[in-house]
Amino acid sequence: MAAGSTATKQDSEPLVVLEEFLPYRLNVLAGLTSSALAQIYAERFGLSIPAWRVIVTLGQYEHRTARDMAPPGVMHKSTVSRAVAALEKRGLIVRRPNLDDRREELLALTPEGRAIYEAVAPEALAVAESLLSVLTPQERDTLSTLIDKLTGRARVLAPRDVEEGEG
Amino acid sequence: MAAGSTATKQDSEPLVVLEEFLPYRLNVLAGLTSSALAQIYAERFGLSIPAWRVIVTLGQYEHRTARDMAPPGVMHKSTVSRAVAALEKRGLIVRRPNLDDRREELLALTPEGRAIYEAVAPEALAVAESLLSVLTPQERDTLSTLIDKLTGRARVLAPRDVEEGEG
DNA sequence: TGTTATCGGTTGCGGGTGCAACGATAGGCG
DNA sequence: CGCCTATCGTTGCACCCGCAACCGATAACA
């Protein structure tokens, strides 16, 4: 019998403890958070997360192109394309070709789209606020800083969308 | 941002600024991180993220049931089921019915599975370490605390898997 | 000017995943 | 013992999404 091989527990100590593994923990947290929000987006307003992001972005800026919604590492341009198509079909946004560059199309909320935006945004903010309610103001600041640092680093490590920046 | 585009801004002030919205930022960060890791899991070892989690869990504990891998809000039991089926088909894990309760099956790594585990785990740890390299030791501690606080809160808010023990 | 590369956006395809319904087993209770 | 309910795990279905190929338009350059 090989030395020490008879124990029922692990004899070689674990290399990774999943519950302590940062990417895992980030994924779980993000998943739970998305889940809480998707509840609102989907059940009450029929919006997917990409659609919500498009709506919010158009609520922030008068009009943007689909390209603006697909920064590297956030949403794939095909995802944006489909979300935009669905929103247009529902009459929540309009597309207008940019006459200066007819490759791109300018997007904007319709009145119906803005109404949905004004209905869903406060509820989404309330969920986010409820999440953050367990943190002190100072902890919130720290969290924000840490997320930015990690995101910056992750952008370097992630292989996504090389089609992009490069050059 | 090239344009001095102040003219095209919103006249009604935005309710939500996406780039400051915590759920959005968490999702982006988690997505980038997963993307960096999936690179390794998938391209070099043919593992999906659920499969990786199963492997790691079985590397930690001698044997677990599929149920143990699907805690509320982490992985859906159907996801686990399919990951386990794929890993068994590849000969990386074995299933053995629990004779005390024949509804469940005990899972364990095969030698081949353990070899993959020992190959992929250090690389995954290296990526996580590379991510964390932008933080000081104290910042890492703080981050861990904040993630735990937020995850605890998110668990309360998220509607996932009410099927569960609930208790 | 013509040729070529690049860019914004769309779409077919393949794979992954949540949901809900299901089969099988187990436990509680009369 | 028989019924009823809860649990472990599987599977058909639908949907979502990333990839890559593609199209039309534009820019770059000889």
mmCIF file of C-alpha atoms (C1' of nucleotides) in Angstrom:
data_model
loop_
_atom_site.group_PDB
_atom_site.id
_atom_site.type_symbol
_atom_site.label_atom_id
_atom_site.label_comp_id
_atom_site.label_asym_id
_atom_site.label_seq_id
_atom_site.Cartn_x
_atom_site.Cartn_y
_atom_site.Cartn_z
ATOM 1 C CA MET A 1 0.000 0.000 0.000
ATOM 2 C CA ALA A 2 1.278 3.367 -0.927
ATOM 3 C CA ALA A 3 2.072 5.614 1.973
ATOM 4 C CA GLY A 4 -0.870 7.486 3.401
ATOM 5 C CA SER A 5 -3.268 6.478 0.651
ATOM 6 C CA THR A 6 -5.971 4.877 2.717
ATOM 7 C CA ALA A 7 -7.677 7.881 4.226
ATOM 8 C CA THR A 8 -11.217 8.644 3.145
ATOM 9 C CA LYS A 9 -10.551 12.344 3.166
ATOM 10 C CA GLN A 10 -8.307 14.083 0.735
ATOM 11 C CA ASP A 11 -4.706 13.174 1.503
ATOM 12 C CA SER A 12 -3.311 15.663 -0.997
ATOM 13 C CA GLU A 13 -4.380 19.024 0.254
ATOM 14 C CA PRO A 14 -6.703 20.995 -2.025
ATOM 15 C CA LEU A 15 -4.998 23.339 -4.443
ATOM 16 C CA VAL A 16 -8.004 25.597 -4.832
ATOM 17 C CA VAL A 17 -10.730 26.270 -2.325
ATOM 18 C CA LEU A 18 -13.626 27.295 -4.485
ATOM 19 C CA GLU A 19 -15.343 29.402 -1.845
ATOM 20 C CA GLU A 20 -12.208 31.499 -1.518
ATOM 21 C CA PHE A 21 -11.505 31.784 -5.215
ATOM 22 C CA LEU A 22 -12.042 35.372 -6.290
ATOM 23 C CA PRO A 23 -13.406 34.761 -9.813
ATOM 24 C CA TYR A 24 -15.910 32.307 -8.401
ATOM 25 C CA ARG A 25 -17.043 34.687 -5.715
ATOM 26 C CA LEU A 26 -17.363 37.526 -8.177
ATOM 27 C CA ASN A 27 -19.440 35.373 -10.460
ATOM 28 C CA VAL A 28 -21.751 34.284 -7.695
ATOM 29 C CA LEU A 29 -22.255 37.833 -6.503
ATOM 30 C CA ALA A 30 -22.820 39.183 -9.989
ATOM 31 C CA GLY A 31 -25.179 36.331 -10.767
ATOM 32 C CA LEU A 32 -27.280 36.886 -7.675
ATOM 33 C CA THR A 33 -27.395 40.595 -8.346
ATOM 34 C CA SER A 34 -28.387 40.153 -11.959
ATOM 35 C CA SER A 35 -30.988 37.684 -10.893
ATOM 36 C CA ALA A 36 -32.553 40.150 -8.505
ATOM 37 C CA LEU A 37 -32.654 42.811 -11.184
ATOM 38 C CA ALA A 38 -33.747 40.551 -14.019
ATOM 39 C CA GLN A 39 -36.791 39.880 -11.909
ATOM 40 C CA ILE A 40 -37.808 43.482 -12.459
ATOM 41 C CA TYR A 41 -36.566 43.892 -16.009
ATOM 42 C CA ALA A 42 -38.134 40.721 -17.316
ATOM 43 C CA GLU A 43 -41.275 40.030 -15.359
ATOM 44 C CA ARG A 44 -42.551 43.554 -15.117
ATOM 45 C CA PHE A 45 -41.248 45.187 -18.277
ATOM 46 C CA GLY A 46 -40.276 42.365 -20.629
ATOM 47 C CA LEU A 47 -36.684 43.578 -20.901
ATOM 48 C CA SER A 48 -33.576 41.472 -21.146
ATOM 49 C CA ILE A 49 -30.418 42.746 -19.521
ATOM 50 C CA PRO A 50 -28.965 43.912 -22.847
ATOM 51 C CA ALA A 51 -32.244 45.680 -23.601
ATOM 52 C CA TRP A 52 -32.146 47.347 -20.210
ATOM 53 C CA ARG A 53 -28.646 48.579 -20.886
ATOM 54 C CA VAL A 54 -29.681 50.034 -24.221
ATOM 55 C CA ILE A 55 -32.666 51.774 -22.636
ATOM 56 C CA VAL A 56 -30.569 53.203 -19.833
ATOM 57 C CA THR A 57 -27.874 54.400 -22.173
ATOM 58 C CA LEU A 58 -30.413 56.152 -24.352
ATOM 59 C CA GLY A 59 -31.906 57.668 -21.232
ATOM 60 C CA GLN A 60 -28.500 59.095 -20.443
ATOM 61 C CA TYR A 61 -27.561 60.345 -23.871
ATOM 62 C CA GLU A 62 -29.904 61.775 -26.416
ATOM 63 C CA HIS A 63 -28.796 59.353 -29.041
ATOM 64 C CA ARG A 64 -26.044 56.862 -29.514
ATOM 65 C CA THR A 65 -25.079 54.327 -32.102
ATOM 66 C CA ALA A 66 -25.233 50.596 -31.515
ATOM 67 C CA ARG A 67 -21.460 50.665 -31.592
ATOM 68 C CA ASP A 68 -21.367 52.860 -28.518
ATOM 69 C CA MET A 69 -23.249 50.222 -26.558
ATOM 70 C CA ALA A 70 -20.686 47.540 -27.311
ATOM 71 C CA PRO A 71 -17.464 48.671 -25.661
ATOM 72 C CA PRO A 72 -14.845 45.940 -25.499
ATOM 73 C CA GLY A 73 -15.577 43.322 -22.902
ATOM 74 C CA VAL A 74 -19.063 44.475 -22.030
ATOM 75 C CA MET A 75 -21.575 43.464 -24.678
ATOM 76 C CA HIS A 76 -20.870 41.805 -27.964
ATOM 77 C CA LYS A 77 -22.057 43.790 -30.937
ATOM 78 C CA SER A 78 -24.350 40.972 -32.002
ATOM 79 C CA THR A 79 -26.000 41.090 -28.601
ATOM 80 C CA VAL A 80 -26.581 44.794 -29.005
ATOM 81 C CA SER A 81 -27.874 44.299 -32.516
ATOM 82 C CA ARG A 82 -30.499 41.842 -31.354
ATOM 83 C CA ALA A 83 -31.523 43.907 -28.355
ATOM 84 C CA VAL A 84 -31.913 46.954 -30.564
ATOM 85 C CA ALA A 85 -33.977 45.000 -33.088
ATOM 86 C CA ALA A 86 -36.295 43.755 -30.350
ATOM 87 C CA LEU A 87 -36.720 47.200 -28.841
ATOM 88 C CA GLU A 88 -37.447 48.734 -32.200
ATOM 89 C CA LYS A 89 -40.031 46.066 -32.920
ATOM 90 C CA ARG A 90 -41.750 46.949 -29.651
ATOM 91 C CA GLY A 91 -41.692 50.610 -30.571
ATOM 92 C CA LEU A 92 -39.516 51.607 -27.631
ATOM 93 C CA ILE A 93 -36.694 53.041 -29.697
ATOM 94 C CA VAL A 94 -36.261 54.425 -33.202
ATOM 95 C CA ARG A 95 -33.377 54.151 -35.627
ATOM 96 C CA ARG A 96 -32.363 56.871 -37.972
ATOM 97 C CA PRO A 97 -29.508 56.475 -40.428
ATOM 98 C CA ASN A 98 -26.683 58.913 -39.907
ATOM 99 C CA LEU A 99 -26.550 60.833 -43.177
ATOM 100 C CA ASP A 100 -22.954 61.831 -42.560
ATOM 101 C CA ASP A 101 -21.894 58.194 -42.341
ATOM 102 C CA ARG A 102 -24.474 55.827 -43.632
ATOM 103 C CA ARG A 103 -22.853 52.814 -42.072
ATOM 104 C CA GLU A 104 -24.146 53.756 -38.663
ATOM 105 C CA GLU A 105 -27.588 54.414 -37.237
ATOM 106 C CA LEU A 106 -28.517 56.805 -34.498
ATOM 107 C CA LEU A 107 -30.775 55.400 -31.799
ATOM 108 C CA ALA A 108 -33.192 57.249 -29.567
ATOM 109 C CA LEU A 109 -36.010 56.468 -27.163
ATOM 110 C CA THR A 110 -39.576 56.915 -28.309
ATOM 111 C CA PRO A 111 -42.024 58.423 -25.819
ATOM 112 C CA GLU A 112 -43.109 54.878 -25.000
ATOM 113 C CA GLY A 113 -39.494 53.917 -24.486
ATOM 114 C CA ARG A 114 -38.917 56.867 -22.233
ATOM 115 C CA ALA A 115 -41.990 55.970 -20.217
ATOM 116 C CA ILE A 116 -40.600 52.507 -19.609
ATOM 117 C CA TYR A 117 -37.251 53.996 -18.744
ATOM 118 C CA GLU A 118 -38.809 56.284 -16.194
ATOM 119 C CA ALA A 119 -40.748 53.407 -14.708
ATOM 120 C CA VAL A 120 -37.969 50.846 -14.501
ATOM 121 C CA ALA A 121 -35.037 53.068 -13.575
ATOM 122 C CA PRO A 122 -36.215 53.971 -10.073
ATOM 123 C CA GLU A 123 -36.938 50.353 -9.288
ATOM 124 C CA ALA A 124 -33.522 49.282 -10.474
ATOM 125 C CA LEU A 125 -31.933 52.004 -8.394
ATOM 126 C CA ALA A 126 -33.919 50.853 -5.397
ATOM 127 C CA VAL A 127 -32.568 47.332 -5.756
ATOM 128 C CA ALA A 128 -29.021 48.621 -6.074
ATOM 129 C CA GLU A 129 -29.528 50.830 -3.058
ATOM 130 C CA SER A 130 -30.943 47.937 -1.112
ATOM 131 C CA LEU A 131 -27.854 45.946 -1.980
ATOM 132 C CA LEU A 132 -25.555 48.722 -0.886
ATOM 133 C CA SER A 133 -27.498 49.255 2.308
ATOM 134 C CA VAL A 134 -25.255 46.762 4.045
ATOM 135 C CA LEU A 135 -22.219 48.983 3.418
ATOM 136 C CA THR A 136 -21.163 52.210 5.061
ATOM 137 C CA PRO A 137 -20.562 55.236 2.838
ATOM 138 C CA GLN A 138 -16.871 54.747 3.220
ATOM 139 C CA GLU A 139 -17.120 51.090 2.303
ATOM 140 C CA ARG A 140 -19.024 52.069 -0.814
ATOM 141 C CA ASP A 141 -16.223 54.348 -1.871
ATOM 142 C CA THR A 142 -13.690 51.647 -1.233
ATOM 143 C CA LEU A 143 -15.732 49.126 -3.170
ATOM 144 C CA SER A 144 -15.944 51.441 -6.121
ATOM 145 C CA THR A 145 -12.194 51.921 -6.128
ATOM 146 C CA LEU A 146 -11.516 48.217 -5.852
ATOM 147 C CA ILE A 147 -13.903 47.381 -8.662
ATOM 148 C CA ASP A 148 -12.209 49.908 -10.899
ATOM 149 C CA LYS A 149 -8.764 48.578 -10.135
ATOM 150 C CA LEU A 150 -9.782 44.994 -10.738
ATOM 151 C CA THR A 151 -11.717 45.830 -13.887
ATOM 152 C CA GLY A 152 -8.749 47.631 -15.314
ATOM 153 C CA ARG A 153 -6.564 44.655 -14.616
ATOM 154 C CA ALA A 154 -9.137 42.183 -15.916
ATOM 155 C CA ARG A 155 -9.352 44.104 -19.175
ATOM 156 C CA VAL A 156 -5.677 43.393 -19.695
ATOM 157 C CA LEU A 157 -6.029 39.703 -18.933
ATOM 158 C CA ALA A 158 -9.238 39.015 -20.822
ATOM 159 C CA PRO A 159 -8.959 37.980 -24.456
ATOM 160 C CA ARG A 160 -12.265 39.478 -25.463
ATOM 161 C CA ASP A 161 -12.905 41.378 -28.639
ATOM 162 C CA VAL A 162 -9.470 41.645 -30.086
ATOM 163 C CA GLU A 163 -11.294 42.988 -33.099
ATOM 164 C CA GLU A 164 -11.344 46.160 -31.091
ATOM 165 C CA GLY A 165 -8.612 48.380 -29.768
ATOM 166 C CA GLU A 166 -5.419 46.786 -31.060
ATOM 167 C CA GLY A 167 -3.478 49.242 -32.986
ATOM 168 C CA MET B 1 -14.533 61.009 -26.585
ATOM 169 C CA ALA B 2 -13.642 63.275 -29.408
ATOM 170 C CA ALA B 3 -16.700 65.438 -29.809
ATOM 171 C CA GLY B 4 -17.411 68.445 -27.657
ATOM 172 C CA SER B 5 -20.854 67.026 -27.827
ATOM 173 C CA THR B 6 -22.506 69.052 -25.117
ATOM 174 C CA ALA B 7 -25.296 70.031 -27.475
ATOM 175 C CA THR B 8 -26.628 66.523 -27.869
ATOM 176 C CA LYS B 9 -26.966 65.780 -24.172
ATOM 177 C CA GLN B 10 -30.106 64.938 -22.344
ATOM 178 C CA ASP B 11 -32.218 67.866 -21.185
ATOM 179 C CA SER B 12 -33.947 65.797 -18.517
ATOM 180 C CA GLU B 13 -31.197 64.608 -16.255
ATOM 181 C CA PRO B 14 -30.409 60.879 -16.393
ATOM 182 C CA LEU B 15 -31.942 58.745 -13.659
ATOM 183 C CA VAL B 16 -29.290 56.066 -13.914
ATOM 184 C CA VAL B 17 -25.704 56.429 -14.998
ATOM 185 C CA LEU B 18 -24.841 52.969 -16.233
ATOM 186 C CA GLU B 19 -21.119 53.259 -15.563
ATOM 187 C CA GLU B 20 -21.834 54.006 -11.923
ATOM 188 C CA PHE B 21 -24.493 51.365 -11.483
ATOM 189 C CA LEU B 22 -23.181 48.692 -9.153
ATOM 190 C CA PRO B 23 -24.888 45.649 -10.711
ATOM 191 C CA TYR B 24 -23.597 46.668 -14.105
ATOM 192 C CA ARG B 25 -20.066 47.133 -12.860
ATOM 193 C CA LEU B 26 -20.134 43.827 -11.037
ATOM 194 C CA ASN B 27 -21.344 42.082 -14.152
ATOM 195 C CA VAL B 28 -18.662 43.615 -16.309
ATOM 196 C CA LEU B 29 -15.945 42.705 -13.855
ATOM 197 C CA ALA B 30 -17.212 39.166 -13.391
ATOM 198 C CA GLY B 31 -17.592 38.761 -17.129
ATOM 199 C CA LEU B 32 -14.061 39.890 -17.874
ATOM 200 C CA THR B 33 -12.695 37.671 -15.146
ATOM 201 C CA SER B 34 -14.630 34.641 -16.339
ATOM 202 C CA SER B 35 -13.499 35.358 -19.828
ATOM 203 C CA ALA B 36 -9.855 35.336 -18.812
ATOM 204 C CA LEU B 37 -10.275 32.059 -16.988
ATOM 205 C CA ALA B 38 -12.495 30.397 -19.581
ATOM 206 C CA GLN B 39 -9.600 30.887 -21.930
ATOM 207 C CA ILE B 40 -7.638 28.406 -19.861
ATOM 208 C CA TYR B 41 -10.457 26.063 -18.946
ATOM 209 C CA ALA B 42 -11.790 25.741 -22.452
ATOM 210 C CA GLU B 43 -8.913 26.073 -24.856
ATOM 211 C CA ARG B 44 -6.361 24.082 -22.953
ATOM 212 C CA PHE B 45 -8.458 21.554 -21.046
ATOM 213 C CA GLY B 46 -11.859 21.480 -22.734
ATOM 214 C CA LEU B 47 -13.671 22.403 -19.542
ATOM 215 C CA SER B 48 -16.700 24.632 -19.203
ATOM 216 C CA ILE B 49 -17.017 26.759 -16.109
ATOM 217 C CA PRO B 50 -19.508 24.382 -14.481
ATOM 218 C CA ALA B 51 -17.186 21.483 -15.266
ATOM 219 C CA TRP B 52 -14.285 23.359 -13.714
ATOM 220 C CA ARG B 53 -16.320 23.928 -10.585
ATOM 221 C CA VAL B 54 -17.177 20.256 -10.329
ATOM 222 C CA ILE B 55 -13.553 19.280 -10.784
ATOM 223 C CA VAL B 56 -12.357 21.739 -8.176
ATOM 224 C CA THR B 57 -14.990 20.686 -5.691
ATOM 225 C CA LEU B 58 -14.040 17.045 -6.104
ATOM 226 C CA GLY B 59 -10.420 18.045 -5.690
ATOM 227 C CA GLN B 60 -11.342 19.569 -2.366
ATOM 228 C CA TYR B 61 -13.566 16.828 -1.041
ATOM 229 C CA GLU B 62 -13.164 13.147 -1.592
ATOM 230 C CA HIS B 63 -16.665 12.756 -2.906
ATOM 231 C CA ARG B 64 -19.770 14.831 -3.105
ATOM 232 C CA THR B 65 -23.192 14.471 -4.613
ATOM 233 C CA ALA B 66 -24.392 16.515 -7.549
ATOM 234 C CA ARG B 67 -26.727 18.207 -5.139
ATOM 235 C CA ASP B 68 -23.806 19.584 -3.166
ATOM 236 C CA MET B 69 -22.579 21.380 -6.262
ATOM 237 C CA ALA B 70 -25.847 23.236 -6.735
ATOM 238 C CA PRO B 71 -26.241 25.456 -3.705
ATOM 239 C CA PRO B 72 -28.980 28.033 -4.089
ATOM 240 C CA GLY B 73 -28.047 30.834 -6.404
ATOM 241 C CA VAL B 74 -24.797 29.365 -7.686
ATOM 242 C CA MET B 75 -25.424 26.673 -10.264
ATOM 243 C CA HIS B 76 -28.736 25.271 -11.346
ATOM 244 C CA LYS B 77 -29.063 21.556 -10.768
ATOM 245 C CA SER B 78 -29.621 20.946 -14.468
ATOM 246 C CA THR B 79 -26.353 22.691 -15.182
ATOM 247 C CA VAL B 80 -24.582 20.439 -12.715
ATOM 248 C CA SER B 81 -26.266 17.386 -14.154
ATOM 249 C CA ARG B 82 -25.004 18.142 -17.629
ATOM 250 C CA ALA B 83 -21.514 19.011 -16.483
ATOM 251 C CA VAL B 84 -21.313 15.773 -14.532
ATOM 252 C CA ALA B 85 -22.567 13.772 -17.515
ATOM 253 C CA ALA B 86 -19.932 15.315 -19.759
ATOM 254 C CA LEU B 87 -17.125 14.724 -17.276
ATOM 255 C CA GLU B 88 -18.156 11.125 -16.771
ATOM 256 C CA LYS B 89 -18.250 10.573 -20.507
ATOM 257 C CA ARG B 90 -14.680 11.848 -20.719
ATOM 258 C CA GLY B 91 -13.636 9.535 -17.918
ATOM 259 C CA LEU B 92 -12.636 12.350 -15.583
ATOM 260 C CA ILE B 93 -15.058 11.455 -12.820
ATOM 261 C CA VAL B 94 -16.965 8.363 -11.718
ATOM 262 C CA ARG B 95 -20.428 8.002 -10.265
ATOM 263 C CA ARG B 96 -21.366 5.456 -7.694
ATOM 264 C CA PRO B 97 -24.916 5.134 -6.392
ATOM 265 C CA ASN B 98 -25.270 5.754 -2.696
ATOM 266 C CA LEU B 99 -26.653 2.489 -1.395
ATOM 267 C CA ASP B 100 -28.067 4.192 1.668
ATOM 268 C CA ASP B 101 -30.131 6.530 -0.477
ATOM 269 C CA ARG B 102 -30.389 5.430 -4.051
ATOM 270 C CA ARG B 103 -31.730 8.731 -5.240
ATOM 271 C CA GLU B 104 -28.306 10.269 -5.027
ATOM 272 C CA GLU B 105 -24.947 9.412 -6.524
ATOM 273 C CA LEU B 106 -21.509 9.934 -5.077
ATOM 274 C CA LEU B 107 -19.005 11.557 -7.377
ATOM 275 C CA ALA B 108 -15.232 11.279 -7.353
ATOM 276 C CA LEU B 109 -12.303 12.160 -9.590
ATOM 277 C CA THR B 110 -10.634 9.426 -11.588
ATOM 278 C CA PRO B 111 -6.833 9.501 -11.816
ATOM 279 C CA GLU B 112 -7.253 11.201 -15.192
ATOM 280 C CA GLY B 113 -9.572 13.730 -13.610
ATOM 281 C CA ARG B 114 -7.123 14.372 -10.832
ATOM 282 C CA ALA B 115 -4.350 14.884 -13.356
ATOM 283 C CA ILE B 116 -6.390 17.554 -15.109
ATOM 284 C CA TYR B 117 -7.206 19.108 -11.776
ATOM 285 C CA GLU B 118 -3.555 19.301 -10.857
ATOM 286 C CA ALA B 119 -2.731 20.808 -14.216
ATOM 287 C CA VAL B 120 -5.463 23.418 -14.407
ATOM 288 C CA ALA B 121 -5.623 24.510 -10.772
ATOM 289 C CA PRO B 122 -2.231 26.228 -10.640
ATOM 290 C CA GLU B 123 -2.962 28.112 -13.826
ATOM 291 C CA ALA B 124 -6.303 29.281 -12.533
ATOM 292 C CA LEU B 125 -4.673 30.387 -9.315
ATOM 293 C CA ALA B 126 -2.069 32.264 -11.300
ATOM 294 C CA VAL B 127 -4.739 34.202 -13.148
ATOM 295 C CA ALA B 128 -6.523 35.037 -9.905
ATOM 296 C CA GLU B 129 -3.248 36.118 -8.383
ATOM 297 C CA SER B 130 -2.483 38.238 -11.398
ATOM 298 C CA LEU B 131 -5.836 39.916 -10.987
ATOM 299 C CA LEU B 132 -5.247 40.571 -7.326
ATOM 300 C CA SER B 133 -1.769 41.853 -7.998
ATOM 301 C CA VAL B 134 -3.180 45.361 -8.365
ATOM 302 C CA LEU B 135 -4.396 45.297 -4.761
ATOM 303 C CA THR B 136 -2.481 45.602 -1.535
ATOM 304 C CA PRO B 137 -2.861 42.831 1.038
ATOM 305 C CA GLN B 138 -5.104 45.059 3.060
ATOM 306 C CA GLU B 139 -7.231 45.883 0.046
ATOM 307 C CA ARG B 140 -7.624 42.171 -0.601
ATOM 308 C CA ASP B 141 -8.943 41.648 2.890
ATOM 309 C CA THR B 142 -11.341 44.518 2.489
ATOM 310 C CA LEU B 143 -12.515 43.228 -0.864
ATOM 311 C CA SER B 144 -13.206 39.831 0.613
ATOM 312 C CA THR B 145 -15.263 41.349 3.389
ATOM 313 C CA LEU B 146 -17.229 43.535 1.013
ATOM 314 C CA ILE B 147 -17.980 40.649 -1.332
ATOM 315 C CA ASP B 148 -19.259 38.595 1.571
ATOM 316 C CA LYS B 149 -21.479 41.374 2.808
ATOM 317 C CA LEU B 150 -22.920 42.038 -0.622
ATOM 318 C CA THR B 151 -23.388 38.367 -1.406
ATOM 319 C CA GLY B 152 -25.270 37.841 1.806
ATOM 320 C CA ARG B 153 -27.520 40.714 0.969
ATOM 321 C CA ALA B 154 -27.951 39.633 -2.653
ATOM 322 C CA ARG B 155 -29.024 36.199 -1.501
ATOM 323 C CA VAL B 156 -31.918 37.806 0.295
ATOM 324 C CA LEU B 157 -32.932 39.868 -2.711
ATOM 325 C CA ALA B 158 -32.504 37.262 -5.419
ATOM 326 C CA PRO B 159 -35.486 35.062 -6.247
ATOM 327 C CA ARG B 160 -33.436 32.099 -7.358
ATOM 328 C CA ASP B 161 -34.245 28.493 -6.642
ATOM 329 C CA VAL B 162 -37.062 28.801 -4.206
ATOM 330 C CA GLU B 163 -37.363 25.086 -4.808
ATOM 331 C CA GLU B 164 -34.569 24.859 -2.316
ATOM 332 C CA GLY B 165 -34.566 24.155 1.362
ATOM 333 C CA GLU B 166 -35.479 27.768 1.762
ATOM 334 C CA GLY B 167 -34.599 27.607 5.334
ATOM 335 C "C1'" DT C 1 -9.360 57.205 -59.928
ATOM 336 C "C1'" DG C 2 -9.216 52.344 -58.569
ATOM 337 C "C1'" DT C 3 -7.936 48.978 -55.279
ATOM 338 C "C1'" DT C 4 -7.787 47.463 -50.738
ATOM 339 C "C1'" DA C 5 -8.521 47.629 -45.819
ATOM 340 C "C1'" DT C 6 -11.486 48.966 -42.188
ATOM 341 C "C1'" DC C 7 -15.809 49.895 -39.898
ATOM 342 C "C1'" DG C 8 -20.931 49.589 -38.364
ATOM 343 C "C1'" DG C 9 -24.226 46.308 -38.194
ATOM 344 C "C1'" DT C 10 -26.718 41.655 -39.284
ATOM 345 C "C1'" DT C 11 -27.338 36.763 -39.219
ATOM 346 C "C1'" DG C 12 -26.659 31.453 -39.254
ATOM 347 C "C1'" DC C 13 -24.775 28.311 -36.285
ATOM 348 C "C1'" DG C 14 -23.483 25.894 -32.258
ATOM 349 C "C1'" DG C 15 -23.257 25.565 -27.464
ATOM 350 C "C1'" DG C 16 -24.706 26.662 -22.883
ATOM 351 C "C1'" DT C 17 -28.395 27.310 -19.427
ATOM 352 C "C1'" DG C 18 -32.787 28.218 -16.849
ATOM 353 C "C1'" DC C 19 -37.291 26.392 -16.443
ATOM 354 C "C1'" DA C 20 -40.647 23.054 -15.714
ATOM 355 C "C1'" DA C 21 -42.203 18.465 -16.048
ATOM 356 C "C1'" DC C 22 -40.911 13.910 -15.128
ATOM 357 C "C1'" DG C 23 -39.236 9.177 -13.056
ATOM 358 C "C1'" DA C 24 -37.425 7.057 -9.216
ATOM 359 C "C1'" DT C 25 -36.584 6.787 -4.392
ATOM 360 C "C1'" DA C 26 -37.363 7.926 0.432
ATOM 361 C "C1'" DG C 27 -39.922 9.333 4.601
ATOM 362 C "C1'" DG C 28 -44.140 10.524 7.285
ATOM 363 C "C1'" DC C 29 -48.493 9.077 8.785
ATOM 364 C "C1'" DG C 30 -52.869 6.744 9.246
ATOM 365 C "C1'" DC D 1 -49.259 -1.787 4.404
ATOM 366 C "C1'" DG D 2 -50.769 2.100 1.319
ATOM 367 C "C1'" DC D 3 -51.031 6.878 0.312
ATOM 368 C "C1'" DC D 4 -49.030 11.373 -0.009
ATOM 369 C "C1'" DT D 5 -45.410 14.448 -0.186
ATOM 370 C "C1'" DA D 6 -40.606 15.841 -0.637
ATOM 371 C "C1'" DT D 7 -36.078 15.135 -2.684
ATOM 372 C "C1'" DC D 8 -32.196 13.777 -6.196
ATOM 373 C "C1'" DG D 9 -31.292 13.864 -10.618
ATOM 374 C "C1'" DT D 10 -32.503 13.906 -15.873
ATOM 375 C "C1'" DT D 11 -34.367 15.790 -20.016
ATOM 376 C "C1'" DG D 12 -37.166 18.426 -23.731
ATOM 377 C "C1'" DC D 13 -37.802 22.990 -24.765
ATOM 378 C "C1'" DA D 14 -36.926 27.627 -25.604
ATOM 379 C "C1'" DC D 15 -34.012 31.279 -25.361
ATOM 380 C "C1'" DC D 16 -29.730 33.796 -25.069
ATOM 381 C "C1'" DC D 17 -25.243 34.689 -26.587
ATOM 382 C "C1'" DG D 18 -20.493 34.544 -28.652
ATOM 383 C "C1'" DC D 19 -18.250 33.527 -32.858
ATOM 384 C "C1'" DA D 20 -17.317 34.201 -37.446
ATOM 385 C "C1'" DA D 21 -18.757 35.095 -41.966
ATOM 386 C "C1'" DC D 22 -20.925 38.391 -44.430
ATOM 387 C "C1'" DC D 23 -22.904 43.040 -46.523
ATOM 388 C "C1'" DG D 24 -22.879 47.773 -47.552
ATOM 389 C "C1'" DA D 25 -20.401 52.026 -46.733
ATOM 390 C "C1'" DT D 26 -16.262 54.583 -45.993
ATOM 391 C "C1'" DA D 27 -11.405 55.624 -45.520
ATOM 392 C "C1'" DA D 28 -6.576 55.077 -46.973
ATOM 393 C "C1'" DC D 29 -3.361 54.966 -50.325
ATOM 394 C "C1'" DA D 30 -1.084 54.334 -54.651
#
